Coordinates of N, CA and C and ligand atoms in Angstrom, one line a residue:
X1 N -20.0 3.0 2.1 CA -18.9 3.9 2.4 C -18.1 4.2 1.1
X2 N -17.3 5.3 1.1 CA -16.4 5.5 0.0 C -15.0 5.1 0.5
X3 N -14.5 4.1 -0.2 CA -13.2 3.4 0.2 C -12.1 3.7 -0.8
X4 N -11.0 4.2 -0.3 CA -9.8 4.4 -1.1 C -8.8 3.3 -0.8
X5 N -8.2 2.7 -1.9 CA -7.2 1.7 -1.7 C -6.0 2.0 -2.6
X6 N -4.8 2.0 -1.9 CA -3.6 2.1 -2.8 C -3.0 0.7 -2.9
X7 N -2.5 0.4 -4.1 CA -2.0 -1.0 -4.4 C -0.8 -1.0 -5.3
X8 N -0.2 -2.1 -5.4 CA 0.9 -2.4 -6.3 C 2.2 -1.8 -5.9
X9 N 3.2 -1.9 -6.8 CA 4.5 -1.3 -6.5 C 4.5 0.1 -7.1
X10 N 5.5 0.9 -6.8 CA 5.7 2.1 -7.6 C 7.0 1.8 -8.5
X11 N 7.1 2.7 -9.5 CA 8.2 2.5 -10.5 C 8.9 3.8 -10.5
X12 N 10.2 3.8 -10.2 CA 11.0 5.0 -10.0 C 12.0 5.1 -11.2
X13 N 11.8 6.0 -12.2 CA 12.7 6.0 -13.4 C 14.1 6.4 -13.1
X14 N 15.0 5.8 -13.8 CA 16.4 6.1 -13.7 C 16.9 6.7 -15.0
X15 N 16.5 6.1 -16.1 CA 16.8 6.7 -17.4 C 15.7 6.2 -18.3
X16 N 15.7 6.6 -19.6 CA 14.5 6.3 -20.4 C 14.1 4.8 -20.5
X17 N 15.0 3.9 -20.2 CA 14.8 2.4 -20.3 C 14.8 1.7 -19.0
X18 N 15.1 2.3 -17.9 CA 15.3 1.6 -16.6 C 14.5 2.3 -15.5
X19 N 14.2 1.4 -14.5 CA 13.5 2.0 -13.3 C 13.8 1.1 -12.1
X20 N 13.6 1.6 -10.9 CA 13.7 0.8 -9.7 C 12.3 0.5 -9.2
X21 N 12.1 -0.8 -8.8 CA 10.7 -1.2 -8.3 C 10.9 -2.3 -7.3
X22 N 9.8 -3.0 -7.0 CA 9.9 -4.1 -6.0 C 9.0 -5.2 -6.4
X23 N 8.9 -6.3 -5.6 CA 8.2 -7.5 -5.9 C 6.7 -7.5 -5.7
X24 N 6.1 -6.4 -5.4 CA 4.7 -6.4 -5.2 C 3.9 -6.7 -6.4
X25 N 3.0 -7.7 -6.3 CA 2.1 -8.0 -7.5 C 0.9 -7.1 -7.6
X26 N 0.5 -6.6 -6.4 CA -0.8 -5.8 -6.4 C -2.0 -6.7 -6.0
X27 N -1.8 -8.0 -5.9 CA -2.9 -8.9 -5.7 C -3.7 -8.6 -4.5
X28 N -3.1 -8.3 -3.4 CA -3.8 -8.0 -2.1 C -4.7 -6.7 -2.3
X29 N -4.1 -5.7 -2.9 CA -4.8 -4.4 -3.0 C -6.0 -4.6 -4.0
X30 N -5.8 -5.3 -5.1 CA -6.9 -5.5 -6.0 C -8.0 -6.4 -5.4
X31 N -7.6 -7.4 -4.5 CA -8.6 -8.2 -3.8 C -9.4 -7.3 -2.9
X32 N -8.7 -6.3 -2.2 CA -9.4 -5.4 -1.3 C -10.4 -4.6 -2.1
X33 N -10.0 -4.1 -3.3 CA -10.9 -3.3 -4.1 C -12.1 -4.1 -4.6
X34 N -11.9 -5.3 -5.0 CA -13.0 -6.2 -5.4 C -13.9 -6.5 -4.2
X35 N -13.3 -6.8 -3.0 CA -14.2 -7.1 -1.9 C -15.0 -5.8 -1.5
X36 N -14.4 -4.7 -1.6 CA -15.2 -3.4 -1.4 C -16.4 -3.3 -2.3
X37 N -16.2 -3.6 -3.6 CA -17.3 -3.5 -4.5 C -18.4 -4.6 -4.2
X38 N -17.9 -5.8 -3.9 CA -18.8 -6.9 -3.6 C -19.6 -6.6 -2.3
X39 N -19.0 -5.9 -1.4 CA -19.8 -5.6 -0.2 C -20.6 -4.3 -0.3
X40 N -20.7 -3.8 -1.5 CA -21.6 -2.6 -1.8 C -21.0 -1.3 -1.5
X41 N -19.7 -1.1 -1.5 CA -19.1 0.2 -1.3 C -18.6 0.8 -2.6
X42 N -18.3 2.1 -2.6 CA -17.7 2.8 -3.7 C -16.2 2.7 -3.5
X43 N -15.5 2.3 -4.5 CA -14.0 2.1 -4.3 C -13.2 2.9 -5.3
X44 N -12.2 3.6 -4.8 CA -11.2 4.3 -5.7 C -9.9 3.5 -5.5
X45 N -9.4 3.0 -6.6 CA -8.1 2.2 -6.5 C -7.0 3.0 -7.2
X46 N -6.1 3.4 -6.3 CA -4.9 4.1 -6.9 C -3.8 3.1 -6.9
X47 N -3.3 2.8 -8.2 CA -2.4 1.7 -8.3 C -1.2 2.0 -9.2
X48 N -0.1 1.4 -8.7 CA 1.1 1.4 -9.5 C 1.0 0.3 -10.6
X49 N 2.0 0.2 -11.5 CA 1.8 -0.8 -12.6 C 1.7 -2.2 -12.1
X50 N 0.7 -3.0 -12.5 CA 0.6 -4.4 -12.3 C 0.1 -5.1 -13.5
X51 N 0.1 -6.4 -13.5 CA -0.4 -7.1 -14.7 C -1.9 -7.6 -14.4
X52 N -2.5 -7.1 -13.4 CA -3.9 -7.5 -13.0 C -5.0 -6.8 -13.8
X53 N -6.1 -7.5 -13.9 CA -7.3 -6.8 -14.5 C -7.9 -5.9 -13.4
X54 N -8.3 -4.7 -13.8 CA -8.9 -3.8 -12.9 C -10.3 -4.3 -12.5
X55 N -10.7 -4.5 -11.2 CA -12.0 -4.9 -10.9 C -13.1 -4.0 -11.4
X56 N -14.2 -4.7 -11.9 CA -15.3 -4.0 -12.5 C -15.9 -3.0 -11.5
X57 N -16.3 -1.8 -12.0 CA -17.0 -0.8 -11.1 C -16.1 0.0 -10.2
X58 N -14.8 -0.3 -10.2 CA -13.9 0.5 -9.4 C -13.5 1.8 -10.1
X59 N -13.3 2.9 -9.4 CA -12.8 4.1 -10.0 C -11.3 3.9 -9.9
X60 N -10.7 3.8 -11.1 CA -9.3 3.4 -11.2 C -8.4 4.6 -11.5
X61 N -7.4 4.7 -10.7 CA -6.4 5.9 -10.9 C -5.0 5.3 -11.0
X62 N -4.6 5.1 -12.3 CA -3.2 4.5 -12.5 C -2.1 5.6 -12.2
X63 N -1.1 5.1 -11.5 CA 0.1 6.0 -11.3 C 1.4 5.2 -11.6
X64 N 2.5 5.8 -11.6 CA 3.8 5.1 -11.7 C 4.6 5.3 -10.5
X65 N 4.9 6.6 -10.2 CA 5.9 6.9 -9.2 C 5.3 7.1 -7.8
X66 N 6.1 7.1 -6.8 CA 5.6 7.4 -5.4 C 5.1 8.8 -5.4
X67 N 5.7 9.7 -6.0 CA 5.3 11.1 -6.0 C 3.9 11.3 -6.6
X68 N 3.7 10.5 -7.8 CA 2.3 10.6 -8.4 C 1.3 9.9 -7.5
X69 N 1.7 8.8 -6.8 CA 0.7 8.2 -5.8 C 0.4 9.1 -4.7
X70 N 1.4 9.9 -4.2 CA 1.2 10.8 -3.1 C 0.2 11.9 -3.6
X71 N 0.3 12.4 -4.8 CA -0.6 13.5 -5.3 C -2.0 12.9 -5.5
X72 N -2.1 11.7 -6.1 CA -3.4 11.1 -6.3 C -4.1 10.8 -5.0
X73 N -3.3 10.4 -4.0 CA -3.9 10.1 -2.7 C -4.5 11.4 -2.1
X74 N -3.7 12.5 -2.2 CA -4.1 13.8 -1.6 C -5.5 14.2 -2.3
X75 N -5.6 14.0 -3.6 CA -6.8 14.4 -4.3 C -8.0 13.6 -3.9
X76 N -7.8 12.3 -3.9 CA -9.0 11.4 -3.8 C -9.4 11.1 -2.3
X77 N -8.5 11.4 -1.4 CA -8.8 11.2 0.0 C -9.9 12.1 0.5
X78 N -10.0 13.2 -0.2 CA -11.0 14.3 0.3 C -12.4 13.7 0.4
X79 N -12.8 12.7 -0.5 CA -14.2 12.2 -0.4 C -14.2 10.8 0.1
X80 N -13.2 10.3 0.8 CA -13.1 8.9 1.3 C -13.6 8.9 2.8
X81 N -14.3 7.8 3.1 CA -14.7 7.6 4.5 C -13.6 6.7 5.2
X82 N -12.9 5.9 4.3 CA -11.9 5.0 4.9 C -10.8 4.8 3.8
X83 N -9.6 4.5 4.2 CA -8.5 4.3 3.3 C -7.6 3.2 3.7
X84 N -7.3 2.3 2.8 CA -6.4 1.2 3.1 C -5.2 1.3 2.2
X85 N -4.0 1.4 2.8 CA -2.8 1.6 2.1 C -2.0 0.3 2.0
X86 N -2.3 -0.4 0.9 CA -1.6 -1.7 0.7 C -0.5 -1.6 -0.4
X87 N -0.3 -0.4 -0.9 CA 0.8 -0.3 -1.9 C 2.2 -0.5 -1.3
X88 N 3.1 -1.1 -2.1 CA 4.5 -1.2 -1.7 C 5.2 -0.1 -2.4
X89 N 5.2 1.1 -1.7 CA 5.8 2.3 -2.2 C 7.3 2.2 -2.1
X90 N 8.0 2.6 -3.2 CA 9.5 2.6 -3.1 C 9.9 3.7 -2.1
X91 N 10.7 3.3 -1.1 CA 11.2 4.3 -0.1 C 12.1 5.4 -0.7
X92 N 12.8 5.0 -1.7 CA 13.8 5.9 -2.4 C 13.6 5.9 -3.9
X93 N 14.0 7.0 -4.5 CA 14.0 7.2 -6.0 C 15.3 7.7 -6.4
X94 N 15.7 7.5 -7.7 CA 17.0 8.1 -8.1 C 16.9 9.6 -8.0
X95 N 18.0 10.2 -7.5 CA 18.1 11.6 -7.3 C 17.9 12.4 -8.6
X96 N 18.3 11.8 -9.7 CA 18.1 12.5 -10.9 C 17.8 11.5 -12.0
X97 N 17.1 12.0 -13.0 CA 16.7 11.2 -14.2 C 17.6 11.5 -15.3
X98 N 18.3 10.5 -15.9 CA 19.2 10.7 -17.0 C 18.4 10.8 -18.3
X99 N 18.5 11.9 -19.0 CA 17.7 12.1 -20.3 C 18.0 11.0 -21.3
X100 N 19.3 10.6 -21.3 CA 19.7 9.5 -22.2 C 20.1 8.3 -21.5
X101 N 20.0 7.1 -22.2 CA 20.3 5.8 -21.6 C 21.7 5.9 -21.0
X102 N 21.9 5.4 -19.8 CA 23.2 5.4 -19.1 C 24.0 4.3 -19.7
X103 N 25.2 4.7 -20.2 CA 26.1 3.7 -20.9 C 27.0 3.0 -19.9
X104 N 27.3 1.7 -20.2 CA 28.3 1.1 -19.3 C 29.7 1.6 -19.6
X105 N 30.5 1.8 -18.5 CA 31.8 2.3 -18.7 C 32.7 1.6 -17.6
X106 N 32.7 2.3 -16.4 CA 33.6 1.8 -15.3 C 33.0 0.5 -14.7
X107 N 33.9 -0.2 -13.9 CA 33.5 -1.5 -13.3 C 32.4 -1.2 -12.2
X108 N 32.4 0.0 -11.6 CA 31.4 0.3 -10.6 C 30.6 1.5 -11.0
X109 N 29.3 1.5 -10.7 CA 28.5 2.7 -10.9 C 27.7 3.0 -9.7
X110 N 27.7 4.2 -9.2 CA 27.0 4.5 -8.0 C 25.7 5.3 -8.4
X111 N 24.6 4.9 -7.8 CA 23.3 5.6 -8.1 C 22.9 6.3 -6.8
X112 N 22.7 7.6 -6.9 CA 22.4 8.4 -5.8 C 20.8 8.4 -5.6
X113 N 20.4 8.0 -4.4 CA 18.9 7.9 -4.2 C 18.4 9.0 -3.1
X114 N 17.2 9.4 -3.3 CA 16.6 10.4 -2.3 C 15.3 9.8 -1.8
X115 N 14.9 10.2 -0.6 CA 13.7 9.6 0.0 C 12.5 10.0 -0.7
X116 N 11.6 9.1 -0.8 CA 10.2 9.4 -1.4 C 9.3 9.9 -0.2
X117 N 8.2 10.6 -0.6 CA 7.3 11.0 0.5 C 6.7 9.7 1.2
X118 N 6.5 9.8 2.5 CA 5.8 8.7 3.2 C 4.3 9.0 3.0
X119 N 3.6 8.3 2.2 CA 2.2 8.7 1.8 C 1.3 8.4 3.1
X120 N 1.4 7.2 3.6 CA 0.6 6.8 4.8 C 0.9 7.8 5.9
X121 N 2.1 8.1 6.1 CA 2.5 9.0 7.2 C 2.0 10.4 7.0
X122 N 1.6 10.8 5.8 CA 1.1 12.2 5.6 C -0.4 12.3 5.7
X123 N -1.0 11.2 5.8 CA -2.5 11.2 5.8 C -3.1 12.0 6.9
X124 N -2.7 11.7 8.1 CA -3.3 12.5 9.3 C -2.6 13.9 9.3
X125 N -1.3 13.9 9.3 CA -0.6 15.1 9.5 C -0.8 16.2 8.4
X126 N -0.5 15.8 7.2 CA -0.5 16.7 6.1 C -1.9 16.9 5.4
X127 N -2.6 15.7 5.3 CA -3.9 15.7 4.5 C -5.1 15.9 5.5
X128 N -4.8 15.9 6.8 CA -5.8 16.1 7.8 C -7.0 15.1 7.6
X129 N -6.7 13.9 7.2 CA -7.8 12.9 7.0 C -8.3 12.4 8.4
X130 N -9.6 12.4 8.5 CA -10.2 12.0 9.8 C -11.0 10.6 9.7
X131 N -11.0 10.0 8.5 CA -11.7 8.7 8.4 C -10.9 7.6 8.9
X132 N -11.4 6.4 8.7 CA -10.8 5.2 9.2 C -9.5 4.9 8.3
X133 N -8.4 4.7 9.0 CA -7.1 4.5 8.3 C -6.5 3.2 8.6
X134 N -6.1 2.5 7.5 CA -5.5 1.1 7.7 C -4.2 1.1 6.9
X135 N -3.1 0.7 7.6 CA -1.8 0.5 7.0 C -1.5 -1.0 6.8
X136 N -0.5 -1.3 6.0 CA 0.0 -2.6 5.9 C 1.4 -2.6 6.5
X137 N 1.8 -3.8 7.1 CA 3.2 -3.9 7.5 C 3.7 -5.3 7.0
X138 N 4.6 -5.3 6.0 CA 5.2 -6.5 5.6 C 6.5 -6.6 6.2
X139 N 6.7 -7.6 7.1 CA 7.9 -7.6 7.9 C 8.6 -9.0 7.8
X140 N 9.9 -9.0 8.0 CA 10.6 -10.3 8.0 C 10.9 -10.8 9.4
X141 N 10.7 -9.9 10.4 CA 10.9 -10.3 11.8 C 10.1 -9.4 12.8
X142 N 10.0 -9.7 14.0 CA 9.3 -8.9 15.0 C 8.0 -8.3 14.5
X143 N 7.1 -9.2 14.0 CA 5.9 -8.8 13.3 C 5.1 -7.8 14.1
X144 N 4.6 -8.3 15.3 CA 3.6 -7.5 16.0 C 4.2 -6.2 16.5
X145 N 5.5 -6.3 17.0 CA 6.2 -5.1 17.5 C 6.3 -4.0 16.4
X146 N 6.8 -4.4 15.2 CA 7.0 -3.5 14.1 C 5.6 -2.9 13.7
X147 N 4.6 -3.8 13.6 CA 3.3 -3.3 13.2 C 2.7 -2.3 14.2
X148 N 2.9 -2.6 15.4 CA 2.4 -1.7 16.5 C 3.1 -0.3 16.4
X149 N 4.4 -0.3 16.1 CA 5.1 0.9 15.9 C 4.5 1.7 14.7
X150 N 4.2 1.1 13.6 CA 3.6 1.8 12.5 C 2.2 2.3 12.8
X151 N 1.4 1.5 13.6 CA 0.1 1.9 14.0 C 0.1 3.2 14.7
X152 N 1.1 3.3 15.6 CA 1.2 4.5 16.5 C 1.8 5.7 15.7
X153 N 2.9 5.4 14.9 CA 3.5 6.5 14.2 C 2.6 7.2 13.2
X154 N 1.8 6.3 12.5 CA 1.0 6.9 11.4 C -0.5 7.1 11.8
X155 N -0.8 6.9 13.1 CA -2.2 7.1 13.6 C -3.2 6.3 12.8
X156 N -2.9 5.0 12.6 CA -3.9 4.1 11.9 C -4.9 3.6 12.9
X157 N -6.1 3.2 12.4 CA -7.1 2.5 13.2 C -6.7 1.1 13.5
X158 N -6.1 0.5 12.4 CA -5.5 -0.8 12.6 C -4.5 -1.1 11.5
X159 N -3.5 -2.0 11.7 CA -2.5 -2.3 10.7 C -2.6 -3.8 10.4
X160 N -2.6 -4.1 9.1 CA -2.6 -5.5 8.6 C -1.1 -5.9 8.5
X161 N -0.7 -6.9 9.3 CA 0.7 -7.3 9.4 C 0.9 -8.6 8.8
X162 N 1.9 -8.8 7.9 CA 2.2 -10.2 7.5 C 3.7 -10.4 7.4
X163 N 4.1 -11.6 7.6 CA 5.5 -12.0 7.6 C 5.8 -12.4 6.1
X164 N 6.7 -11.7 5.5 CA 7.0 -11.9 4.1 C 8.1 -13.0 3.9
X165 N 8.7 -13.4 5.0 CA 9.8 -14.4 4.9 C 9.2 -15.8 4.8
X166 N 7.9 -16.1 5.1 CA 7.4 -17.4 5.0 C 7.1 -17.7 3.5
X167 N 7.4 -19.0 3.1 CA 7.2 -19.2 1.7 C 5.7 -19.6 1.4
X168 N 5.2 -19.4 0.2 CA 3.9 -19.7 -0.1 C 2.9 -18.6 0.2
X169 N 3.3 -17.6 0.9 CA 2.4 -16.5 1.2 C 3.1 -15.2 0.9
X170 N 2.3 -14.1 0.8 CA 2.8 -12.8 0.6 C 3.0 -12.5 -0.8
X171 N 4.2 -12.0 -1.2 CA 4.5 -11.5 -2.5 C 4.1 -12.5 -3.6
X172 N 3.2 -12.0 -4.5 CA 2.8 -12.7 -5.7 C 2.0 -14.0 -5.5
X173 N 1.8 -14.3 -4.2 CA 1.0 -15.5 -3.9 C -0.4 -15.2 -4.0
X174 N -1.3 -16.2 -4.1 CA -2.7 -16.0 -4.1 C -3.2 -16.2 -2.6
X175 N -2.4 -16.6 -1.7 CA -2.8 -16.8 -0.3 C -2.0 -15.9 0.6
X176 N -2.5 -15.6 1.8 CA -1.8 -14.8 2.7 C -2.5 -15.1 4.1
X177 N -1.7 -14.9 5.1 CA -2.2 -14.8 6.5 C -1.8 -13.5 7.1
X178 N -2.6 -13.1 8.1 CA -2.3 -11.7 8.6 C -2.7 -11.6 10.1
X179 N -2.1 -10.6 10.7 CA -2.4 -10.3 12.0 C -2.9 -8.9 12.0
X180 N -4.2 -8.7 12.4 CA -4.7 -7.3 12.5 C -4.3 -6.7 13.9
X181 N -3.6 -5.6 13.8 CA -3.0 -5.0 15.0 C -3.8 -3.7 15.3
X182 N -4.6 -3.8 16.4 CA -5.3 -2.6 16.9 C -4.6 -2.0 18.1
X183 N -5.0 -0.7 18.5 CA -4.3 -0.1 19.6 C -4.4 -0.9 20.9
X184 N -5.5 -1.7 21.1 CA -5.8 -2.4 22.3 C -5.8 -3.9 22.2
X185 N -5.5 -4.4 21.0 CA -5.6 -5.9 20.9 C -5.0 -6.3 19.5
X186 N -4.9 -7.6 19.3 CA -4.6 -8.0 17.9 C -5.4 -9.3 17.6
X187 N -5.6 -9.6 16.3 CA -6.5 -10.7 15.9 C -5.8 -11.4 14.7
X188 N -5.7 -12.7 14.9 CA -5.0 -13.5 13.8 C -6.1 -13.9 12.7
X189 N -5.7 -13.6 11.5 CA -6.5 -14.1 10.4 C -5.7 -15.2 9.7
X190 N -6.1 -16.5 9.9 CA -5.3 -17.6 9.4 C -5.2 -17.6 7.9
X191 N -4.2 -18.4 7.4 CA -4.0 -18.6 6.0 C -5.2 -18.8 5.2
X192 N -5.4 -18.0 4.2 CA -6.6 -18.2 3.3 C -6.3 -17.5 2.0
X193 N -7.3 -17.5 1.0 CA -7.0 -16.8 -0.2 C -7.0 -15.3 0.1
X194 N -6.3 -14.5 -0.8 CA -6.3 -13.1 -0.6 C -7.7 -12.5 -0.8
X195 N -8.6 -13.2 -1.6 CA -10.0 -12.7 -1.7 C -10.7 -12.8 -0.4
X196 N -10.6 -14.0 0.3 CA -11.3 -14.2 1.5 C -10.7 -13.2 2.6
X197 N -9.4 -13.1 2.6 CA -8.8 -12.2 3.6 C -9.2 -10.8 3.4
X198 N -9.3 -10.4 2.1 CA -9.8 -9.0 1.7 C -11.2 -8.7 2.3
X199 N -12.1 -9.7 2.2 CA -13.4 -9.6 2.7 C -13.4 -9.3 4.2
X200 N -12.6 -10.0 4.9 CA -12.5 -9.9 6.4 C -11.9 -8.5 6.7
X201 N -10.9 -8.0 5.9 CA -10.3 -6.7 6.2 C -11.3 -5.6 5.9
X202 N -12.1 -5.7 4.8 CA -13.1 -4.6 4.5 C -14.2 -4.6 5.6
X203 N -14.5 -5.8 6.0 CA -15.5 -5.9 7.1 C -15.0 -5.3 8.4
X204 N -13.7 -5.5 8.7 CA -13.1 -4.9 9.9 C -13.1 -3.3 9.7
X205 N -12.9 -2.8 8.5 CA -13.0 -1.4 8.3 C -14.4 -0.9 8.6
X206 N -15.4 -1.6 8.1 CA -16.8 -1.2 8.3 C -17.1 -1.2 9.8
X207 N -16.6 -2.2 10.5 CA -16.8 -2.3 12.0 C -16.1 -1.1 12.7
X208 N -15.0 -0.7 12.2 CA -14.3 0.5 12.8 C -15.1 1.7 12.6
X209 N -15.7 1.9 11.4 CA -16.6 3.0 11.1 C -17.8 3.0 12.0
X210 N -18.4 1.8 12.2 CA -19.6 1.7 13.1 C -19.2 2.0 14.5
X211 N -18.0 1.6 15.0 CA -17.6 1.9 16.4 C -17.5 3.4 16.6
X212 N -17.1 4.1 15.6 CA -17.0 5.6 15.7 C -18.4 6.2 15.8
X213 N -19.4 5.5 15.3 CA -20.8 6.0 15.4 C -21.1 6.8 14.2
Ligands
C5P301 O1 7.1 0.3 3.7 P1 6.5 0.2 5.1 O2 6.5 -1.2 5.6 O3 6.9 1.2 6.0 O4 4.9 0.5 4.7 C1 4.0 0.5 5.7 C2 2.7 1.1 5.2 O5 3.0 2.5 4.7 C3 2.0 0.4 4.1 O6 0.6 0.6 4.3 C4 2.4 1.2 2.8 O7 1.4 1.2 1.8 C5 2.6 2.6 3.4 N1 3.6 3.5 2.7 C6 3.2 4.6 2.1 N2 4.2 5.4 1.6 C7 5.5 5.1 1.6 C8 5.9 3.9 2.3 C9 4.9 3.1 2.8 O8 2.0 4.9 2.0 N3 6.4 5.9 1.1

């Protein structure tokens, strides 16, 4: 299959020397891209800035901002059979970019933010993608309920849910555990390396394709 993976954080510029971002390392997304290659698939990896090595044989599409990731996804989704959205996209970006470095002055400074596009939420509605669609849900509470809400809202085939409040897993860790949430059931994937977890997730994508016939 042709598999598209989004990964990493996005970077939302504020002025020439500053940006807003988040704690995503990109490890889970890069592990998914590697697993896809190891399992014999063609993989396009659309990634925000990370310090990771790009897996060999992956078609790599580097981006910085959520808007760039949105456009790259629109372009590359056209030839994908399945897409996994593991990127930690910034929900908001600064409303304007200051051409010059913002100088310190008053005791308080307010930064106006505007909503970024919801990339996963646009896949069915705006991009009319009909392939297998997988979202991620990183939650600090009500894991299954929140993941199920995302599954329905974004018309995913399944959602990979993980609790980010537990220590030793999630952000920047080499390990993770997850709950795969399907419309009619859920399946626990116990704590393991992100590499092993990625193999199971790509296999679950393949099974979802097979089920569709
Ligand atoms: O941030 P949130 O928990 O809502 O993310 C859920 C899913 O939506 C993830 O798969 C993430 O990659 C995707 N997402 C996206 N575009 C956004 C926000 C989230 O594709 N602007």
